[in-house]
C-alpha cells in the first residue's frame, strides 16, 4: 500500500503526457505485489510439506531427493523475498536511480540476485536429476559410495557456482546496468564495449541451457530405466512407487524450467550476439517476467504431485470414467487368461499390484451368459 501511494504522488507531480506511464507503473507494482505474495505462500507451504516428509522418511535415496527439493524451495522463497523487495523499493523511489543509488550499489546487488536466484534453481534441478539417475540406474553404487555428506557438499557446490557467476561481473569491473524499463538491473547487453560485455551474458545463458540439457538427458535415462524395470518386474512395489513419484516431480520441474527459462536464456544469447543495436527492452522484460513464474510453479509440483494426492486424483478419475469403459471387460479377461497361461509360476495378487492393476474379482472372469 505504501508503494502504491508513493507512486501516485509521483505521478501527480509529473507532466500530463505521462499518464499512461503512471498507469503502467501502478499495474507493474500491483503485479509485483501479487507475484511476491503468491510465491511466498506457495514456497512456504511446499517447504512445510517437504520438511515434514524429510523428518519421517527412512529411505536414503528419498531423503537425498527431499534435501535437494527443500533447498530448491528455500532458494525460490528467498528469491521472491529479496528480488520482490528490491522491485518494490525501486518503484517506491519512482525509479530515480540517480537519486537513491548514485554509486550503483543497489543495482549491483539487484543484478547479482537476479543471476544467482535464476541459475540456482536450474543447477539444483540438474543435480536432482543426476542424483536420481544414479540412484535408479546404479543403485548399488548409489547406496554404498554416495553418503549424505556427499549430497550436502554437492548442494553447497551448486550454490557456490551460481554465486560465482553472479559476482563475476563485479570482479571484472563490469557492473550490472539499469535496463531500459528502469525497474531492474542485469548484464550490459546494449552497445557492448568489448568482448567481456558479450562473454558475461553468454556465460549466464550457456550455463543455464547446459543445466536444462543435463536435466533432460538424466530424466530421460531414469524414466526409461524405470519403465524397463517395471515391465520386467525386477523391483518390488515398494521400491518402484517412490521412484515413480520422484521422477514425475522431476519431469514436471524440468518442463516448467524449460518453458519459463528457455525463452529468457535464448533471448539473452540473441541480444548478446546481435549485429544491429535494436531496442528490445520490452521483449526482454516480458521473458524475465515469464521466468519469475518458475519460482511460483516449482513449489506446486511438490504440493500436488505427491503420492496421496495422485492416488486420490486417480481414484476420482477412475470413478468418473470407469462406466464408459465397461465394454473393455472382455478384452481384459482375455489378457488375463493369456498372461496366466504363459506364466510359469502364476501371477498372484501382489504381482498384479506391482503391474499397476488391481486383481479382478471372481465375478469379473465369469463368462457372460
Tab-separated table of N, CA and C in Angstrom, residues 74-162:
chain	number	residue	atom	x	y	z
A	74	UNK	N	13.564	-23.410	-0.749
A	74	UNK	CA	14.133	-22.321	0.058
A	74	UNK	C	14.759	-21.258	-0.853
A	75	UNK	N	15.448	-21.701	-1.899
A	75	UNK	CA	16.047	-20.749	-2.842
A	75	UNK	C	14.981	-19.916	-3.540
A	76	UNK	N	13.907	-20.569	-3.986
A	76	UNK	CA	12.819	-19.823	-4.626
A	76	UNK	C	12.161	-18.855	-3.646
A	77	UNK	N	12.015	-19.271	-2.386
A	77	UNK	CA	11.410	-18.394	-1.379
A	77	UNK	C	12.261	-17.155	-1.132
A	78	UNK	N	13.556	-17.351	-0.990
A	78	UNK	CA	14.453	-16.214	-0.797
A	78	UNK	C	14.495	-15.327	-2.035
A	79	UNK	N	14.401	-15.937	-3.211
A	79	UNK	CA	14.373	-15.144	-4.430
A	79	UNK	C	13.169	-14.225	-4.496
A	80	UNK	N	12.010	-14.729	-4.089
A	80	UNK	CA	10.817	-13.888	-4.062
A	80	UNK	C	10.956	-12.775	-3.028
A	81	UNK	N	11.488	-13.096	-1.866
A	81	UNK	CA	11.614	-12.088	-0.811
A	81	UNK	C	12.595	-10.984	-1.202
A	82	UNK	N	13.783	-11.361	-1.660
A	82	UNK	CA	14.832	-10.377	-1.928
A	82	UNK	C	14.546	-9.603	-3.206
A	83	UNK	N	14.335	-10.319	-4.315
A	83	UNK	CA	14.084	-9.615	-5.577
A	83	UNK	C	12.782	-8.820	-5.540
A	84	UNK	N	11.741	-9.399	-4.914
A	84	UNK	CA	10.489	-8.667	-4.815
A	84	UNK	C	10.618	-7.407	-3.983
A	85	UNK	N	11.376	-7.480	-2.899
A	85	UNK	CA	11.588	-6.283	-2.071
A	85	UNK	C	12.367	-5.212	-2.833
A	86	UNK	N	13.367	-5.633	-3.605
A	86	UNK	CA	14.127	-4.665	-4.398
A	86	UNK	C	13.259	-4.008	-5.467
A	87	UNK	N	12.387	-4.780	-6.094
A	87	UNK	CA	11.499	-4.207	-7.109
A	87	UNK	C	10.563	-3.178	-6.481
A	88	UNK	N	9.979	-3.509	-5.347
A	88	UNK	CA	9.080	-2.563	-4.677
A	88	UNK	C	9.827	-1.317	-4.220
A	89	UNK	N	11.063	-1.484	-3.795
A	89	UNK	CA	11.854	-0.323	-3.382
A	89	UNK	C	12.136	0.600	-4.568
A	90	UNK	N	12.420	-0.002	-5.732
A	90	UNK	CA	12.689	0.809	-6.923
A	90	UNK	C	11.440	1.574	-7.338
A	91	UNK	N	10.292	0.922	-7.324
A	91	UNK	CA	9.055	1.600	-7.710
A	91	UNK	C	8.658	2.659	-6.689
A	92	UNK	N	8.897	2.385	-5.394
A	92	UNK	CA	8.567	3.391	-4.382
A	92	UNK	C	9.467	4.626	-4.498
A	93	UNK	N	10.650	4.451	-5.057
A	93	UNK	CA	11.559	5.585	-5.295
A	93	UNK	C	11.365	6.200	-6.666
A	94	UNK	N	10.258	5.835	-7.356
A	94	UNK	CA	9.911	6.380	-8.669
A	94	UNK	C	10.984	6.087	-9.710
A	95	UNK	N	11.755	5.033	-9.502
A	95	UNK	CA	12.782	4.574	-10.453
A	95	UNK	C	13.830	5.645	-10.752
A	96	UNK	N	14.090	6.494	-9.771
A	96	UNK	CA	15.118	7.528	-9.913
A	96	UNK	C	16.433	7.003	-9.342
A	97	UNK	N	17.117	6.209	-10.148
A	97	UNK	CA	18.343	5.567	-9.709
A	97	UNK	C	19.430	6.581	-9.368
A	98	UNK	N	19.457	7.690	-10.071
A	98	UNK	CA	20.491	8.681	-9.789
A	98	UNK	C	20.346	9.298	-8.403
A	99	UNK	N	19.136	9.268	-7.865
A	99	UNK	CA	18.890	9.862	-6.555
A	99	UNK	C	19.217	8.903	-5.411
A	100	UNK	N	18.688	7.663	-5.477
A	100	UNK	CA	18.858	6.737	-4.349
A	100	UNK	C	20.028	5.775	-4.533
A	101	UNK	N	20.641	5.734	-5.718
A	101	UNK	CA	21.768	4.814	-5.938
A	101	UNK	C	22.832	5.491	-6.799
A	102	UNK	N	23.456	6.535	-6.296
A	102	UNK	CA	24.460	7.225	-7.124
A	102	UNK	C	25.711	6.397	-7.362
A	103	UNK	N	26.039	5.482	-6.430
A	103	UNK	CA	27.253	4.657	-6.571
A	103	UNK	C	26.966	3.265	-7.139
A	104	UNK	N	25.747	3.017	-7.585
A	104	UNK	CA	25.335	1.757	-8.214
A	104	UNK	C	25.503	0.545	-7.289
A	105	UNK	N	25.353	0.754	-6.019
A	105	UNK	CA	25.450	-0.372	-5.082
A	105	UNK	C	24.183	-1.218	-5.131
A	106	UNK	N	23.032	-0.545	-5.109
A	106	UNK	CA	21.755	-1.269	-5.170
A	106	UNK	C	21.625	-2.004	-6.493
A	107	UNK	N	22.052	-1.376	-7.578
A	107	UNK	CA	21.980	-2.028	-8.892
A	107	UNK	C	22.875	-3.262	-8.946
A	108	UNK	N	24.052	-3.182	-8.351
A	108	UNK	CA	24.945	-4.350	-8.335
A	108	UNK	C	24.339	-5.498	-7.534
A	109	UNK	N	23.732	-5.172	-6.390
A	109	UNK	CA	23.086	-6.210	-5.578
A	109	UNK	C	21.893	-6.798	-6.327
A	110	UNK	N	21.114	-5.921	-6.952
A	110	UNK	CA	19.935	-6.367	-7.696
A	110	UNK	C	20.337	-7.311	-8.833
A	111	UNK	N	21.324	-6.914	-9.631
A	111	UNK	CA	21.750	-7.755	-10.734
A	111	UNK	C	22.332	-9.081	-10.282
A	112	UNK	N	23.136	-9.054	-9.210
A	112	UNK	CA	23.706	-10.300	-8.697
A	112	UNK	C	22.616	-11.234	-8.176
A	113	UNK	N	21.601	-10.679	-7.527
A	113	UNK	CA	20.490	-11.508	-7.034
A	113	UNK	C	19.684	-12.094	-8.188
A	114	UNK	N	19.491	-11.312	-9.240
A	114	UNK	CA	18.779	-11.828	-10.409
A	114	UNK	C	19.507	-13.031	-11.011
A	115	UNK	N	20.819	-12.933	-11.120
A	115	UNK	CA	21.592	-14.028	-11.705
A	115	UNK	C	21.644	-15.228	-10.764
A	116	UNK	N	21.886	-14.968	-9.470
A	116	UNK	CA	22.017	-16.077	-8.519
A	116	UNK	C	20.708	-16.847	-8.374
A	117	UNK	N	19.603	-16.140	-8.135
A	117	UNK	CA	18.319	-16.812	-7.947
A	117	UNK	C	17.728	-17.289	-9.267
A	118	UNK	N	18.363	-16.944	-10.379
A	118	UNK	CA	17.968	-17.514	-11.653
A	118	UNK	C	18.687	-18.809	-11.972
A	119	UNK	N	19.988	-18.852	-11.719
A	119	UNK	CA	20.763	-20.055	-12.027
A	119	UNK	C	20.622	-21.138	-10.962
A	120	UNK	N	20.425	-20.759	-9.712
A	120	UNK	CA	20.366	-21.755	-8.635
A	120	UNK	C	19.270	-22.795	-8.846
A	121	UNK	N	18.021	-22.414	-9.174
A	121	UNK	CA	17.023	-23.461	-9.426
A	121	UNK	C	17.372	-24.367	-10.593
A	122	UNK	N	18.000	-23.821	-11.630
A	122	UNK	CA	18.391	-24.655	-12.767
A	122	UNK	C	19.484	-25.636	-12.368
A	123	UNK	N	20.471	-25.171	-11.611
A	123	UNK	CA	21.540	-26.056	-11.146
A	123	UNK	C	21.009	-27.120	-10.182
A	124	UNK	N	20.115	-26.726	-9.279
A	124	UNK	CA	19.560	-27.687	-8.330
A	124	UNK	C	18.698	-28.724	-9.046
A	125	UNK	N	17.941	-28.284	-10.046
A	125	UNK	CA	17.149	-29.244	-10.808
A	125	UNK	C	18.008	-30.255	-11.546
A	126	UNK	N	19.113	-29.801	-12.124
A	126	UNK	CA	20.014	-30.740	-12.802
A	126	UNK	C	20.707	-31.660	-11.801
A	127	UNK	N	21.081	-31.148	-10.622
A	127	UNK	CA	21.691	-32.003	-9.599
A	127	UNK	C	20.720	-33.070	-9.112
A	128	UNK	N	19.456	-32.709	-8.946
A	128	UNK	CA	18.442	-33.691	-8.566
A	128	UNK	C	18.272	-34.747	-9.644
A	129	UNK	N	18.296	-34.329	-10.903
A	129	UNK	CA	18.158	-35.294	-11.992
A	129	UNK	C	19.347	-36.254	-12.046
A	130	UNK	N	20.561	-35.744	-11.843
A	130	UNK	CA	21.748	-36.615	-11.838
A	130	UNK	C	21.689	-37.588	-10.664
A	131	UNK	N	21.290	-37.104	-9.493
A	131	UNK	CA	21.206	-37.973	-8.310
A	131	UNK	C	20.195	-39.084	-8.512
A	132	UNK	N	19.038	-38.774	-9.097
A	132	UNK	CA	18.019	-39.787	-9.348
A	132	UNK	C	18.453	-40.748	-10.434
A	133	UNK	N	19.183	-40.257	-11.427
A	133	UNK	CA	19.660	-41.137	-12.496
A	133	UNK	C	20.640	-42.166	-11.946
A	134	UNK	N	21.544	-41.723	-11.081
A	134	UNK	CA	22.483	-42.661	-10.461
A	134	UNK	C	21.752	-43.625	-9.530
A	135	UNK	N	20.775	-43.112	-8.768
A	135	UNK	CA	20.049	-43.964	-7.831
A	135	UNK	C	19.227	-45.042	-8.506
A	136	UNK	N	18.728	-44.784	-9.706
A	136	UNK	CA	17.895	-45.759	-10.405
A	136	UNK	C	18.735	-46.688	-11.270
A	137	UNK	N	19.689	-46.140	-12.016
A	137	UNK	CA	20.482	-46.962	-12.931
A	137	UNK	C	21.638	-47.672	-12.238
A	138	UNK	N	22.196	-47.098	-11.165
A	138	UNK	CA	23.291	-47.713	-10.421
A	138	UNK	C	22.941	-47.707	-8.931
A	139	UNK	N	21.966	-48.518	-8.519
A	139	UNK	CA	21.503	-48.457	-7.121
A	139	UNK	C	22.546	-48.914	-6.108
A	140	UNK	N	23.360	-49.912	-6.470
A	140	UNK	CA	24.371	-50.393	-5.531
A	140	UNK	C	25.444	-49.341	-5.304
A	141	UNK	N	25.907	-48.738	-6.378
A	141	UNK	CA	26.898	-47.672	-6.247
A	141	UNK	C	26.326	-46.493	-5.463
A	142	UNK	N	25.068	-46.170	-5.695
A	142	UNK	CA	24.441	-45.047	-5.003
A	142	UNK	C	24.329	-45.309	-3.502
A	143	UNK	N	24.014	-46.534	-3.125
A	143	UNK	CA	23.815	-46.846	-1.707
A	143	UNK	C	25.120	-47.050	-0.956
A	144	UNK	N	26.181	-47.431	-1.657
A	144	UNK	CA	27.440	-47.727	-0.976
A	144	UNK	C	28.458	-46.591	-1.054
A	145	UNK	N	28.530	-45.928	-2.188
A	145	UNK	CA	29.581	-44.921	-2.397
A	145	UNK	C	29.123	-43.495	-2.132
A	146	UNK	N	27.832	-43.224	-2.212
A	146	UNK	CA	27.324	-41.862	-2.043
A	146	UNK	C	26.644	-41.761	-0.689
A	147	UNK	N	27.193	-40.930	0.176
A	147	UNK	CA	26.638	-40.726	1.512
A	147	UNK	C	25.916	-39.381	1.579
A	148	UNK	N	25.311	-39.131	2.730
A	148	UNK	CA	24.550	-37.890	2.888
A	148	UNK	C	25.458	-36.656	2.843
A	149	UNK	N	26.688	-36.797	3.367
A	149	UNK	CA	27.573	-35.631	3.332
A	149	UNK	C	28.024	-35.308	1.913
A	150	UNK	N	28.049	-36.312	1.028
A	150	UNK	CA	28.345	-36.023	-0.371
A	150	UNK	C	27.230	-35.177	-0.996
A	151	UNK	N	25.984	-35.495	-0.645
A	151	UNK	CA	24.861	-34.721	-1.171
A	151	UNK	C	24.897	-33.290	-0.654
A	152	UNK	N	25.259	-33.117	0.593
A	152	UNK	CA	25.332	-31.770	1.148
A	152	UNK	C	26.465	-30.970	0.507
A	153	UNK	N	27.577	-31.626	0.208
A	153	UNK	CA	28.662	-30.932	-0.497
A	153	UNK	C	28.249	-30.546	-1.904
A	154	UNK	N	27.556	-31.449	-2.586
A	154	UNK	CA	27.074	-31.136	-3.925
A	154	UNK	C	26.090	-29.974	-3.896
A	155	UNK	N	25.254	-29.931	-2.874
A	155	UNK	CA	24.323	-28.816	-2.712
A	155	UNK	C	25.066	-27.501	-2.520
A	156	UNK	N	26.094	-27.529	-1.679
A	156	UNK	CA	26.890	-26.326	-1.482
A	156	UNK	C	27.627	-25.888	-2.737
A	157	UNK	N	28.095	-26.852	-3.540
A	157	UNK	CA	28.803	-26.514	-4.780
A	157	UNK	C	27.876	-25.865	-5.807
A	158	UNK	N	26.632	-26.328	-5.870
A	158	UNK	CA	25.689	-25.713	-6.804
A	158	UNK	C	25.414	-24.258	-6.431
A	159	UNK	N	25.217	-24.001	-5.148
A	159	UNK	CA	25.023	-22.613	-4.708
A	159	UNK	C	26.281	-21.775	-4.944
A	160	UNK	N	27.466	-22.378	-4.695
A	160	UNK	CA	28.722	-21.655	-4.884
A	160	UNK	C	28.941	-21.306	-6.350
A	161	UNK	N	28.624	-22.227	-7.253
A	161	UNK	CA	28.793	-21.963	-8.681
A	161	UNK	C	27.873	-20.824	-9.131
A	162	UNK	N	26.622	-20.848	-8.676
A	162	UNK	CA	25.698	-19.768	-9.034
A	162	UNK	C	26.164	-18.432	-8.461
